[in-house]
Structure formats: C-alpha cells, structure tokens
GROMACS .gro file of C-alpha atoms in nm:
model
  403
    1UNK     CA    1   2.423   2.262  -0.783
    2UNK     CA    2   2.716   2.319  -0.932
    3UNK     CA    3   2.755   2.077  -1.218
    4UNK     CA    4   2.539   1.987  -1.497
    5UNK     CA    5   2.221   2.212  -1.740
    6UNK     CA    6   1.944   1.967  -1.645
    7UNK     CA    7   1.933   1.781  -2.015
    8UNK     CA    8   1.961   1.392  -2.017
    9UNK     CA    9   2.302   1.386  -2.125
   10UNK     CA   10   2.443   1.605  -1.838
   11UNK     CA   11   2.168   1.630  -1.559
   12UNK     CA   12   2.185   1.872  -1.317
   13UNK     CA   13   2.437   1.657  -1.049
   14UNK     CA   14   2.309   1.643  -0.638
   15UNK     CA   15   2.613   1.652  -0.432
   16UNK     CA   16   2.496   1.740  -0.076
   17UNK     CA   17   2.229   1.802   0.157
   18UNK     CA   18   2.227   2.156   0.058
   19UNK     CA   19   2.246   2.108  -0.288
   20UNK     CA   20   1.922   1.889  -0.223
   21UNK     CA   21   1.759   2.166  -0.030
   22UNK     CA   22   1.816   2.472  -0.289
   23UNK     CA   23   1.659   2.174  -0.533
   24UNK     CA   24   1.320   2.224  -0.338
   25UNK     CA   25   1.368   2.615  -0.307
   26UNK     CA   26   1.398   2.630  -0.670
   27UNK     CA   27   1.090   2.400  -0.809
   28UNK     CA   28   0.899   2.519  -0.516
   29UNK     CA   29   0.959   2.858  -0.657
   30UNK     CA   30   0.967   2.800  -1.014
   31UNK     CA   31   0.874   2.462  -1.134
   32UNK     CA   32   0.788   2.568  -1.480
   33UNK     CA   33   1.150   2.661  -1.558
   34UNK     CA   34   1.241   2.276  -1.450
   35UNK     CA   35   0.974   2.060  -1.650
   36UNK     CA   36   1.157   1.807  -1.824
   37UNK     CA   37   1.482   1.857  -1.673
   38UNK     CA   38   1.697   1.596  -1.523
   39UNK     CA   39   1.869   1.549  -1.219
   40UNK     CA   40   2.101   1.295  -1.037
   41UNK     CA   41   2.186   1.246  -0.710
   42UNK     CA   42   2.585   1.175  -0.726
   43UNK     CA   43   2.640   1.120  -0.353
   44UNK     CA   44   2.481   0.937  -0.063
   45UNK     CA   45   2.311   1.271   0.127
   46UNK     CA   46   2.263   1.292   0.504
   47UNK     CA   47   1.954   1.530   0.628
   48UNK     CA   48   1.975   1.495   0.996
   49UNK     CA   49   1.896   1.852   1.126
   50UNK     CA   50   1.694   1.933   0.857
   51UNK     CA   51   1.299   1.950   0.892
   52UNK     CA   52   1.269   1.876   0.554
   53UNK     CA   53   1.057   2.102   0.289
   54UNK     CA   54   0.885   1.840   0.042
   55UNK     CA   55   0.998   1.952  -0.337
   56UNK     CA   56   0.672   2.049  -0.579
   57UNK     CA   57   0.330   2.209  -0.433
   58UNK     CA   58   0.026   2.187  -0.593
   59UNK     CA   59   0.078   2.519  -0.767
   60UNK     CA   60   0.464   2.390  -0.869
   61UNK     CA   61   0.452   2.064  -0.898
   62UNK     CA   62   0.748   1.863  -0.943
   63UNK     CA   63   0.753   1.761  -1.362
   64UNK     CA   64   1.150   1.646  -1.418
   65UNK     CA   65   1.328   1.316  -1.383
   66UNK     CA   66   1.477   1.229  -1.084
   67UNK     CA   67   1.762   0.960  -1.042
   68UNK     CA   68   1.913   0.835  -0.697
   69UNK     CA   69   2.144   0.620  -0.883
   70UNK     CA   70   2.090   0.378  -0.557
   71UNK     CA   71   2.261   0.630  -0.342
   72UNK     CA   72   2.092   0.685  -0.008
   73UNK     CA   73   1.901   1.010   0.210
   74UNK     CA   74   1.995   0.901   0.560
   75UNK     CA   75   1.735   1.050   0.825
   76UNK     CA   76   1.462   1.218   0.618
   77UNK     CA   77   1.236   1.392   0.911
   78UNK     CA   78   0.959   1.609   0.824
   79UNK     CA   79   0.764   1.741   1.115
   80UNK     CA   80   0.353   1.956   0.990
   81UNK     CA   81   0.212   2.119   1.324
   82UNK     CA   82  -0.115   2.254   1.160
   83UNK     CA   83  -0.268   2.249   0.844
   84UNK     CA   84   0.055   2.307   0.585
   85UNK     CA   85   0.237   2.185   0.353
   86UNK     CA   86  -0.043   1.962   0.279
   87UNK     CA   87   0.183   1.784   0.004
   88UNK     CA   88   0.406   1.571   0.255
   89UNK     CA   89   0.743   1.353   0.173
   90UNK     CA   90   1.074   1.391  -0.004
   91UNK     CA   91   0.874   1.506  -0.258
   92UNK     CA   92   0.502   1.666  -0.188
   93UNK     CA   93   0.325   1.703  -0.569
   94UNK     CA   94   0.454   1.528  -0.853
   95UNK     CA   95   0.312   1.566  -1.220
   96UNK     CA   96   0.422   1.356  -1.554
   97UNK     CA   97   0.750   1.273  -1.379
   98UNK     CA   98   0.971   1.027  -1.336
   99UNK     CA   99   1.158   0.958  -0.966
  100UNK     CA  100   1.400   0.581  -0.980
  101UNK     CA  101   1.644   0.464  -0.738
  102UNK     CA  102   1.592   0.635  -0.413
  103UNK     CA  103   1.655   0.480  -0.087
  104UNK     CA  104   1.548   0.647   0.233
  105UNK     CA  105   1.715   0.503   0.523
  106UNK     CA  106   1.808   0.552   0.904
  107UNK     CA  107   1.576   0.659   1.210
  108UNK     CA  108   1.397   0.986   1.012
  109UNK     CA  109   0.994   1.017   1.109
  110UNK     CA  110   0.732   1.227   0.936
  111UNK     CA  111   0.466   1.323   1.149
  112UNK     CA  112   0.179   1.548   1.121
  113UNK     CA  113  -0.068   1.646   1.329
  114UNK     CA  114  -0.382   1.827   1.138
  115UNK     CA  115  -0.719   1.934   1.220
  116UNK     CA  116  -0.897   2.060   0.928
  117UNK     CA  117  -0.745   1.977   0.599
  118UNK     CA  118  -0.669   1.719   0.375
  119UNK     CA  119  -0.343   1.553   0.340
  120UNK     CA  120  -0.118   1.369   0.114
  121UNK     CA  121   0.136   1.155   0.271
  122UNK     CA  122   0.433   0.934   0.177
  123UNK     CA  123   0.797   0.896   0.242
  124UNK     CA  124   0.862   0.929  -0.150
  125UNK     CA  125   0.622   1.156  -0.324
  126UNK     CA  126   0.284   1.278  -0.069
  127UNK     CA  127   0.099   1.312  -0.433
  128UNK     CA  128   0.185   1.148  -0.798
  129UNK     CA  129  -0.007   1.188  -1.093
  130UNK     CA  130   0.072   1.060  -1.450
  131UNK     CA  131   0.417   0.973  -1.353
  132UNK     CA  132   0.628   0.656  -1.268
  133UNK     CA  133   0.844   0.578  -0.917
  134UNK     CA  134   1.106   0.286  -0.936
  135UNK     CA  135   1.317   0.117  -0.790
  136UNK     CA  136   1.299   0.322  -0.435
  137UNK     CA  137   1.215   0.262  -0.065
  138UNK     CA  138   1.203   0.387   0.255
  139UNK     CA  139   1.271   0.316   0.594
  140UNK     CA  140   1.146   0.612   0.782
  141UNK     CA  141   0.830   0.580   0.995
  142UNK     CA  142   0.506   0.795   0.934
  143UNK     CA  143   0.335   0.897   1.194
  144UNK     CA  144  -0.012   1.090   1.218
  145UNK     CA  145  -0.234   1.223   1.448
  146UNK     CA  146  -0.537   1.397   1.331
  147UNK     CA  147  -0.836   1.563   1.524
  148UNK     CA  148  -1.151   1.590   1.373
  149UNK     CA  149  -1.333   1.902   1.534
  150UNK     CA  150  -1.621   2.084   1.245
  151UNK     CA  151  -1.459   2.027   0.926
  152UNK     CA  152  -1.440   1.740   0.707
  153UNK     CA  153  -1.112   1.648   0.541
  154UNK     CA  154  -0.954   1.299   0.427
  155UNK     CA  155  -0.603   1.181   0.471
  156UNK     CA  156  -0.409   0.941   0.177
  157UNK     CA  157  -0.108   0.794   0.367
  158UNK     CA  158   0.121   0.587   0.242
  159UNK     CA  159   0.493   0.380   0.324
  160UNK     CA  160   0.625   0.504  -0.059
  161UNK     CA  161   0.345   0.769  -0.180
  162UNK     CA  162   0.030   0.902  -0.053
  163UNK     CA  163  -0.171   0.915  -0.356
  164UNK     CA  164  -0.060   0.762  -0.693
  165UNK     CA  165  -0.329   0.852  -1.005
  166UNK     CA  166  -0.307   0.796  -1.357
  167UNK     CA  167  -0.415   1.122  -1.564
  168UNK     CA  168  -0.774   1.105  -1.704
  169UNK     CA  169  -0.716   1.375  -1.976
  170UNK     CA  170  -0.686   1.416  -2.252
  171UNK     CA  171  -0.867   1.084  -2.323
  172UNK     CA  172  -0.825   0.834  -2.338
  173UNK     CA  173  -0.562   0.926  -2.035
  174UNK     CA  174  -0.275   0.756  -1.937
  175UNK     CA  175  -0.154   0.504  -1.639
  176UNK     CA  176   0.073   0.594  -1.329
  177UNK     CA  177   0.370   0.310  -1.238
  178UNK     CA  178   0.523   0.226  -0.884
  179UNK     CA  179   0.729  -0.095  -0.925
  180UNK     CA  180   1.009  -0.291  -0.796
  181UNK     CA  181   0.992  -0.038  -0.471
  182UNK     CA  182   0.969  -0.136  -0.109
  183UNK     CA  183   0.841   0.007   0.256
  184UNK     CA  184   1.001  -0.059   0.580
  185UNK     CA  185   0.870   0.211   0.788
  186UNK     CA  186   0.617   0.157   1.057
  187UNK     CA  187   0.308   0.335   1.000
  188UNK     CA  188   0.134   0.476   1.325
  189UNK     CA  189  -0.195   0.664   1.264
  190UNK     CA  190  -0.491   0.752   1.465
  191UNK     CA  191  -0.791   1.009   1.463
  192UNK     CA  192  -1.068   1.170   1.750
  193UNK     CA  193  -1.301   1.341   1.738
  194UNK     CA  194  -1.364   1.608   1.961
  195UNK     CA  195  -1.643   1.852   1.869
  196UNK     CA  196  -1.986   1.846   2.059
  197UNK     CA  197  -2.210   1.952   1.758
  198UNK     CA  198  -2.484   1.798   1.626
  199UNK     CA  199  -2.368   1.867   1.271
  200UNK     CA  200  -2.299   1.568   1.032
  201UNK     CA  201  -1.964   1.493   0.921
  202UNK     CA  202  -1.803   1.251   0.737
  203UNK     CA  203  -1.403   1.135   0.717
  204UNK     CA  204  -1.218   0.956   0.472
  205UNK     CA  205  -0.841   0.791   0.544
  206UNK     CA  206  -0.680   0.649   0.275
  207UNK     CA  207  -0.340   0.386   0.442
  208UNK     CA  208  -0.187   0.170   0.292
  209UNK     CA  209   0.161   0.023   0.381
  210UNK     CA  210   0.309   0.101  -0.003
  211UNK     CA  211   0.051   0.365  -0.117
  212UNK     CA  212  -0.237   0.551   0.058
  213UNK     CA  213  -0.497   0.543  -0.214
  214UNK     CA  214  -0.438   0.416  -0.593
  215UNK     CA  215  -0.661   0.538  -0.948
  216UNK     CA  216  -0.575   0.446  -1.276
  217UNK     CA  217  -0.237   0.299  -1.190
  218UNK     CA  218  -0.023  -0.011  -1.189
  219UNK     CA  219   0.182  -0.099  -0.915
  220UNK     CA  220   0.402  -0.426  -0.947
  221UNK     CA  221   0.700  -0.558  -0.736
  222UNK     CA  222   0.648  -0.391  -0.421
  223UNK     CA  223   0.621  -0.479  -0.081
  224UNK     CA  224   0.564  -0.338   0.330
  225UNK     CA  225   0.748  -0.525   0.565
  226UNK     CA  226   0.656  -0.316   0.874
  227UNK     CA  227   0.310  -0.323   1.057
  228UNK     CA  228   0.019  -0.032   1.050
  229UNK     CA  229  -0.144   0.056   1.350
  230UNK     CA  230  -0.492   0.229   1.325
  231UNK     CA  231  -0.692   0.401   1.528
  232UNK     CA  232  -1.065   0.512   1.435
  233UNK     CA  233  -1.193   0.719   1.751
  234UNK     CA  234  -1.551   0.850   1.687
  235UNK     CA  235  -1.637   1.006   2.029
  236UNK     CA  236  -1.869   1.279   1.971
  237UNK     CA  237  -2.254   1.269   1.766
  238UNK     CA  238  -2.375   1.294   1.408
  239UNK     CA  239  -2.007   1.189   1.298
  240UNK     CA  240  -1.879   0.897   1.091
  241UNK     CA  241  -1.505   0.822   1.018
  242UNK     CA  242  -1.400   0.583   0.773
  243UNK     CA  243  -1.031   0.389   0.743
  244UNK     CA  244  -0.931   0.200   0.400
  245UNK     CA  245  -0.604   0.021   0.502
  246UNK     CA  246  -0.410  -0.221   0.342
  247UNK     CA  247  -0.062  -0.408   0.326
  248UNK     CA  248  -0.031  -0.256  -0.048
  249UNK     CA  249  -0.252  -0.020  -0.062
  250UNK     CA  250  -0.541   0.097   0.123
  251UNK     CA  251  -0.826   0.180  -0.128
  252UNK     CA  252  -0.812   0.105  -0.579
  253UNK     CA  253  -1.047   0.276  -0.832
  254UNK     CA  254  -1.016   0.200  -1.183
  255UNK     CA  255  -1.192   0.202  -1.516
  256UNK     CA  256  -1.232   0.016  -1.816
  257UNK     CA  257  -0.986   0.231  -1.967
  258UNK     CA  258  -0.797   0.321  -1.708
  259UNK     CA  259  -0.782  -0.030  -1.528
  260UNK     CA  260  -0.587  -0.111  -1.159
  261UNK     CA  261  -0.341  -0.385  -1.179
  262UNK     CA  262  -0.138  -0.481  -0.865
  263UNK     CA  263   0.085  -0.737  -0.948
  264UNK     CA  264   0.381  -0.957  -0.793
  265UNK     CA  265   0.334  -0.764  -0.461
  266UNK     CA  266   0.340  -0.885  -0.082
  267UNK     CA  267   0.261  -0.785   0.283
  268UNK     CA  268   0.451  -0.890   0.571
  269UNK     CA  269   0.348  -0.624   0.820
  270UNK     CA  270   0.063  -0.703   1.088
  271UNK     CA  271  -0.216  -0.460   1.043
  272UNK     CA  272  -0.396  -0.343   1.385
  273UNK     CA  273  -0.704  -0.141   1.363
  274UNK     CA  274  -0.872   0.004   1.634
  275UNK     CA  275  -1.219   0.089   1.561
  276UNK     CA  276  -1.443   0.271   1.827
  277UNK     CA  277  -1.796   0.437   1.826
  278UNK     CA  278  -1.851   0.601   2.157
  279UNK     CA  279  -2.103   0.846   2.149
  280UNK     CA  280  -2.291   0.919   2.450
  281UNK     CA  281  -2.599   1.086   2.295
  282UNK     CA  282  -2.951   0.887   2.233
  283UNK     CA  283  -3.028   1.133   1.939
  284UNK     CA  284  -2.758   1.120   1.726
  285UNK     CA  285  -2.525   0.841   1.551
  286UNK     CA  286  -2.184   0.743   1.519
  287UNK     CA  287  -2.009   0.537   1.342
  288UNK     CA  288  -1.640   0.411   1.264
  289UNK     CA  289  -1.600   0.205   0.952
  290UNK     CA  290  -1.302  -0.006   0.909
  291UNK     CA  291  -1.214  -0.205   0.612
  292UNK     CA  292  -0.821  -0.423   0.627
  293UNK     CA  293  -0.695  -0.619   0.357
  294UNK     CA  294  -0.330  -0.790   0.327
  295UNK     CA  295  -0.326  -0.660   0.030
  296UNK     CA  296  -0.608  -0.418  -0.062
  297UNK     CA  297  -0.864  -0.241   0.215
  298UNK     CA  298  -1.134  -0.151  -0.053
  299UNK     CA  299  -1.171  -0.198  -0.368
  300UNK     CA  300  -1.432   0.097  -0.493
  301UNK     CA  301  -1.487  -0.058  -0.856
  302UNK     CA  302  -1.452  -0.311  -1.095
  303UNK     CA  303  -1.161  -0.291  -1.363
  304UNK     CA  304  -0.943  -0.450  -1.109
  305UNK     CA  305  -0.696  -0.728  -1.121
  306UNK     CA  306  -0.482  -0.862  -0.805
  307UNK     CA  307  -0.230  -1.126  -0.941
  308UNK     CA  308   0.079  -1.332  -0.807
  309UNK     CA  309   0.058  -1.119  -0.465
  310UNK     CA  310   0.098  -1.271  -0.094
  311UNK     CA  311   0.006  -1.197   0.236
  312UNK     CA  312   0.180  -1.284   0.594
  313UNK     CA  313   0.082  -1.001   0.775
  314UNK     CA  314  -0.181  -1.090   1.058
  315UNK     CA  315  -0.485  -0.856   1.069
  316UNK     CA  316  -0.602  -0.789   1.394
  317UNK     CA  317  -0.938  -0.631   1.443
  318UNK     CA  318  -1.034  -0.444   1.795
  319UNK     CA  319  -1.385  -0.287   1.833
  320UNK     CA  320  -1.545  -0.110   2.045
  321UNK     CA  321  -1.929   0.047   2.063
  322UNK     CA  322  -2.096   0.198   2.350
  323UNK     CA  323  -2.432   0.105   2.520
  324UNK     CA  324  -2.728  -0.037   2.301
  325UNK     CA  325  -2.966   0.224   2.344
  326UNK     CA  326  -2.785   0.483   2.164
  327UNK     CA  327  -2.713   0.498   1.839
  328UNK     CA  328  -2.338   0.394   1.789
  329UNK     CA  329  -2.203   0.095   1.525
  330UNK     CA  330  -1.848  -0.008   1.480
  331UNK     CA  331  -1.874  -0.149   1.163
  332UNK     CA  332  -1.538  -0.385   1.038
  333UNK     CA  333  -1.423  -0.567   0.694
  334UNK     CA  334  -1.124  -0.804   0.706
  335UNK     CA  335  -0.978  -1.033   0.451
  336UNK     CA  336  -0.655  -1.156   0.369
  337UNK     CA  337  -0.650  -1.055   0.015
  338UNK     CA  338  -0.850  -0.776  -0.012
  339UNK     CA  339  -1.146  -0.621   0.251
  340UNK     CA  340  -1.449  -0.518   0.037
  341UNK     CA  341  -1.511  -0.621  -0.296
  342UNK     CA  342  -1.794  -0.436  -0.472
  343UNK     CA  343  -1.823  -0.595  -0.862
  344UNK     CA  344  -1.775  -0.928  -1.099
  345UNK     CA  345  -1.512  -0.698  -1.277
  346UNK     CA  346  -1.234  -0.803  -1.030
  347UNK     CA  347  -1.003  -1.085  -1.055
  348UNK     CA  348  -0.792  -1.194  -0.804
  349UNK     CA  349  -0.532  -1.486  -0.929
  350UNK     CA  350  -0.253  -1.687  -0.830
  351UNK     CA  351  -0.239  -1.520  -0.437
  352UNK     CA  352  -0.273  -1.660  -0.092
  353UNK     CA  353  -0.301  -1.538   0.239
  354UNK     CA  354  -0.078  -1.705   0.540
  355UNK     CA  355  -0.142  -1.416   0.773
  356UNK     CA  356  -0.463  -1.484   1.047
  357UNK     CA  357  -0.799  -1.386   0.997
  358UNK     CA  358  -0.964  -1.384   1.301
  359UNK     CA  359  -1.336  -1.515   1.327
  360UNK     CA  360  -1.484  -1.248   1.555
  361UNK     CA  361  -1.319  -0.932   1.651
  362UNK     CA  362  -1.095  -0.785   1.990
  363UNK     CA  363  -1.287  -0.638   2.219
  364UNK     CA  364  -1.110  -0.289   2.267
  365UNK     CA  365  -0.886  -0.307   2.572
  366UNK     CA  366  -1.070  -0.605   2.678
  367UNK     CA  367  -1.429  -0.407   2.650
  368UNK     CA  368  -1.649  -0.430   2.326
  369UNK     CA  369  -1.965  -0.231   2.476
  370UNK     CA  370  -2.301  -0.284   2.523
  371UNK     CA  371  -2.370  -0.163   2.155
  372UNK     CA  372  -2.345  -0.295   1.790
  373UNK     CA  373  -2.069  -0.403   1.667
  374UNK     CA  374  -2.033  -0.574   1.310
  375UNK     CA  375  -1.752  -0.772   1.142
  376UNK     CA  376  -1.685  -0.935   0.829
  377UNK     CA  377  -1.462  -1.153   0.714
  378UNK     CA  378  -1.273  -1.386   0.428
  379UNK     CA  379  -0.953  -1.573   0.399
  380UNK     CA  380  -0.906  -1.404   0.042
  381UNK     CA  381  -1.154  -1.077  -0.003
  382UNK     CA  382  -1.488  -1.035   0.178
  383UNK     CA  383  -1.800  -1.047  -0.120
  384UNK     CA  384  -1.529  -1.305  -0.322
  385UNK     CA  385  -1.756  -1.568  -0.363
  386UNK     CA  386  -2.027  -1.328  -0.536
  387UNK     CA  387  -1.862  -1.064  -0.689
  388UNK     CA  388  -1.505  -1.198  -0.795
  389UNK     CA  389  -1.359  -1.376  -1.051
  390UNK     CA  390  -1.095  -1.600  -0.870
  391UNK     CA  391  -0.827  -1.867  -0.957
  392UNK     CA  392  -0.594  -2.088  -0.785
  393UNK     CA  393  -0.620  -1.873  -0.470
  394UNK     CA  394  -0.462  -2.024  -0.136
  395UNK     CA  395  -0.511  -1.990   0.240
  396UNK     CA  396  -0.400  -2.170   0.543
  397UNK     CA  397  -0.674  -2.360   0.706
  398UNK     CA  398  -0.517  -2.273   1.033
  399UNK     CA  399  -0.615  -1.858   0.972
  400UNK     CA  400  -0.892  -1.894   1.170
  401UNK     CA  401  -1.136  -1.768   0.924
  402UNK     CA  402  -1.423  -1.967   0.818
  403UNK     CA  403  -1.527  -1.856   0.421
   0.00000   0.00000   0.00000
C-alpha cells in the first residue's frame, strides 16, 4: 500500500489486487507488527489469475480491522492439492479481529482436495476466534473432496467461515459475532474411504451453508441461498464417518456462560446428503452418520437458543447399506429446524420450516441394500418434543413429515 499508517483515523488504504496480495505476504510474515491496525479496501479488486494465499496462519493470525467499505473481490479462487494451507478463504486464521463489508462475487471456486489433515474452510475467514464478521457475503462456490486412507482428520466448511469460536480465556471469555452476512455459493462436498485396514477410525465434517461449526458465538441476520450437496462414502472396514450439515450452520456448542444464539436467520438452499455404508467384510463395521437441519445439523449441548429463523430449503436424504449379514449401518437425522437435539437447555422460538421432510429416506441411486439403514425425522428438530423448550413454532402439513 501506498497510503495510510494503519491507525483508525488513516487506515492503511487497499487499492488493487496487488496491494491485497502484499497484505497477505506481510501478516503472513509478520502479524505481530499488524495487531490492531486498520485497513480499508478503497477500490472494488479483481483476483482472476490469482490462486489466492488466505491472509493469517495459525502461527500469524490475522488480529486488525478490516473494512470493505461494500466494495467487491470479483473471482476469489483458491485451489489446496494436498494437505496445506490448512487455514482456507480470503482470510485463513483470524484472532480478536474485526472483518465488515466484504462482498465476494463472480464465478471464483475454492476447492481442496486432502487426505490426512484437518481443515478450516470458508469463503470469508477458514478460522475466527474472538472476533466479529459483518455485513459480508460471498458468492463463490466451495468445493471439497477428501479421501480418508489411515489417518483421522475433520473438516469445518462453511459458505462465510469455517469455524467461528468465542474465546474461553481468560474467564469468563468472550462471544464471537457473524451478522447481517449472507452465502450464495453452492457447496459441493464429498468423502471415501479407501484404505483396506482393519484399524478403527473415526471422521468428523463440520458444513454448514453460513458457517461450518459454531462455539460460544452469536450469529444473527444471515442467510444461504444456494444448496449443499453431501456425500458420506464409507467403503472400507472398522471405519465410521460422520457429517453435521446445516442451512446455517452445521454443528453449535455452547455453555452457560458462553451461550449459542442464532437469531433472525434463514435457509433457502436444498440440502442433499448422500449417506453410504458399504463394507464388504463380515468382521468389521461401518458406518456413515448423517445429521441435516434447515437450520442447525447438531446441536452438541444445551445453552442454545434458535429464534425468529426460517427454513425453505428441502432436505433430501439418500441411503445406502450393503447386505444384512455384515456389519454396515447408514444411520440419518433430518429436521427442518434443527437435526439432533441432545438437552431441555435449548429453545427454539418463533421459526417454521416450509422446506420437505421426507418420511423415509432415497434409496441411493435407486438401491438402499440389503442392510440397515436408520432415519429420523421432525418437522422442527428431531428429540423436540423431549428435550426442547419450544414456542409458536410452524410447519406445513404438506412436508411430509409426520412428528
């Protein structure tokens, strides 16, 4: 940059695509001599050509304020062959910081395909911690495509951020913030497995159409208006693979202190999940877990409070399990509100659900298998009736779903 010595009253000013990229050089670099600082983008920027470098790592995390003053980054495209960065999105690791008015827009994609480590995906910021995002969206589309060979890892993948967490320390910690902030990207993502050993191993995907997985955070005034496609391909023995997925977000922990509140939020996209166990061996196990929600996939804990949010987005459920004799389950949660509810510490009030809940399940390509094959269901959250506290709550008789 040219312009500007990073205080609030004369920010650091973001003129151009290169200007932009020298931003990530530098906090990627040397993040401590930014935290604080301010900087605003002056211009609408174009990346086409680039393969984008998020800005902040883990070890230099992004700690400034960042303004788009509603200017636009036309054709953000970030392409991970491998196992690094592991921080994915405009920005990969953000701490105690403060990103508003963004807007991502034109035909960009972020893909990634991994194999053995954990990532953190969104168009915005991959990872956010004790900071606030608003006012920004995104039109790009995410696309992964992981294979799961003799390591475990988990993937949080989100339209707008990965994974958004309040800090827990020092006590008694504070709340993260994504509001008035919007998704328009089309979320593709799919794992298989392809190892033959008899080892256990367990997967964890965190997808939601806003953010991937939310702690200790509030996120109000947001919305996905494109669809998610899933795919949960257990193929080999001794594995299990498990999808949280929902219009909002895909998976909420939060504490009496620390509580989750998603607020004034809706889904419009159709969520498609794809859930298949399809081990051949009589010895061993596998199973693919899918839980969908319109507005939540899982909900871990109590401390939790859904209010004034909608969904329109049909959930569509497609299962598969092979033969009866071995030992496969495709196990599946679906619920217009929320999939899972665990406690009598969540409220859910003033929502409804318009999007269809299915009574049974897809069979897979027109196949379901000979072997077991579960499914679950709710107009509003699956568990509602005995472990939530709910109020003037709405669904359309026509969903298909029988409470």
């Amino acid at each position: 940059w040219v312009f500007g010595d990073g205080t609030a009253q004369n920010p650091y000013l973001i003129e151009n695509a290169a200007q932009l990229a020298y931003m990530s050089s530098e906090i990627n670099s040397n993040a401590g001599a930014y935290i604080g600082a301010y900087f605003d983008l002056v211009a609408d920027i174009d990346l086409n050509g680039y393969n984008w470098t998020p800005i902040g790592t883990s070890a230099n995390p992004f700690q400034g304020h960042f303004n788009g003053n509603d200017h636009t980054i036309n054709d953000l495209n970030i392409t991970v062959n491998g196992n690094n960065p592991q921080y994915v999105g405009l920005f990969g690791y953000i701490s105690n910081a403060e990103i508003s008015n963004v807007h991502i827009i034109g035909n960009g994609t972020i893909s990634v395909r991994g194999t053995s480590t954990t990532f953190y995906i969104g168009s915005i910021a991959g990872y956010a911690i004790g900071s606030t995002i608003d006012n920004c969206s995104n039109q790009s589309n995410l696309i992964v495509n992981h294979t799961g060979t003799t390591t475990s890892y988990n993937t949080y993948l989100g339209g707008l951020v990965g994974y958004l967490t309040g800090n827990t320390s020092p006590p008694p910690g504070s709340l993260s913030y994504l509001t008035n902030s919007m998704n328009q990207g089309r979320i593709n993502f799919s794992i298989n497995f392809q190892s033959a050993t008899s080892s256990s191993y367990s997967w964890y995907h965190y997808i939601g159409g806003v953010v991937g997985s939310t702690r200790y955070a509030t996120i109000e005034n947001c919305g996905n208006l494109d669809s998610l496609f899933l795919m949960n391909d257990v193929a080999t023995y001794s594995k299990e693979s498990y999808i949280y997925a929902g219009g909002i977000t895909g998976y909420v922990y939060g504490t009496s202190a620390l509580p989750i509140n998603i607020k004034k939020s809706y889904n419009k996209g159709k969520i498609v999940l794809n859930n298949k166990a399809t081990c051949n061996s009589s010895s061993y196990y596998a199973n693919a877990y899918g839980y969908i929600g319109g507005i939540i996939g899982y909900c871990n804990t109590g401390y939790i409070t859904i209010s004034d949010c909608y969904n329109r987005g049909d959930l569509k459920p497609k299962a598969y399990s092979y033969h009866s004799s071995y030992y496969n389950n495709s196990h599946n949660y679906v619920a217009g509100i929320t999939g899972y509810l665990p406690s009598s510490t969540i409220t859910i009030t003033n929502c409804y659900n318009t999007g269809n809940v299915p009574s049974t399940y897809t069979p897979y390509g027109g196949n379901a298998g000979t072997g077991t094959i579960y499914y679950y269901h709710d107009c509003i959250g699956y568990n509602a009736s005995t472990y939530t506290q709910t109020n003037n709550n709405y669904y359309l008789s026509t969903c298909e779903c029988t409470v």
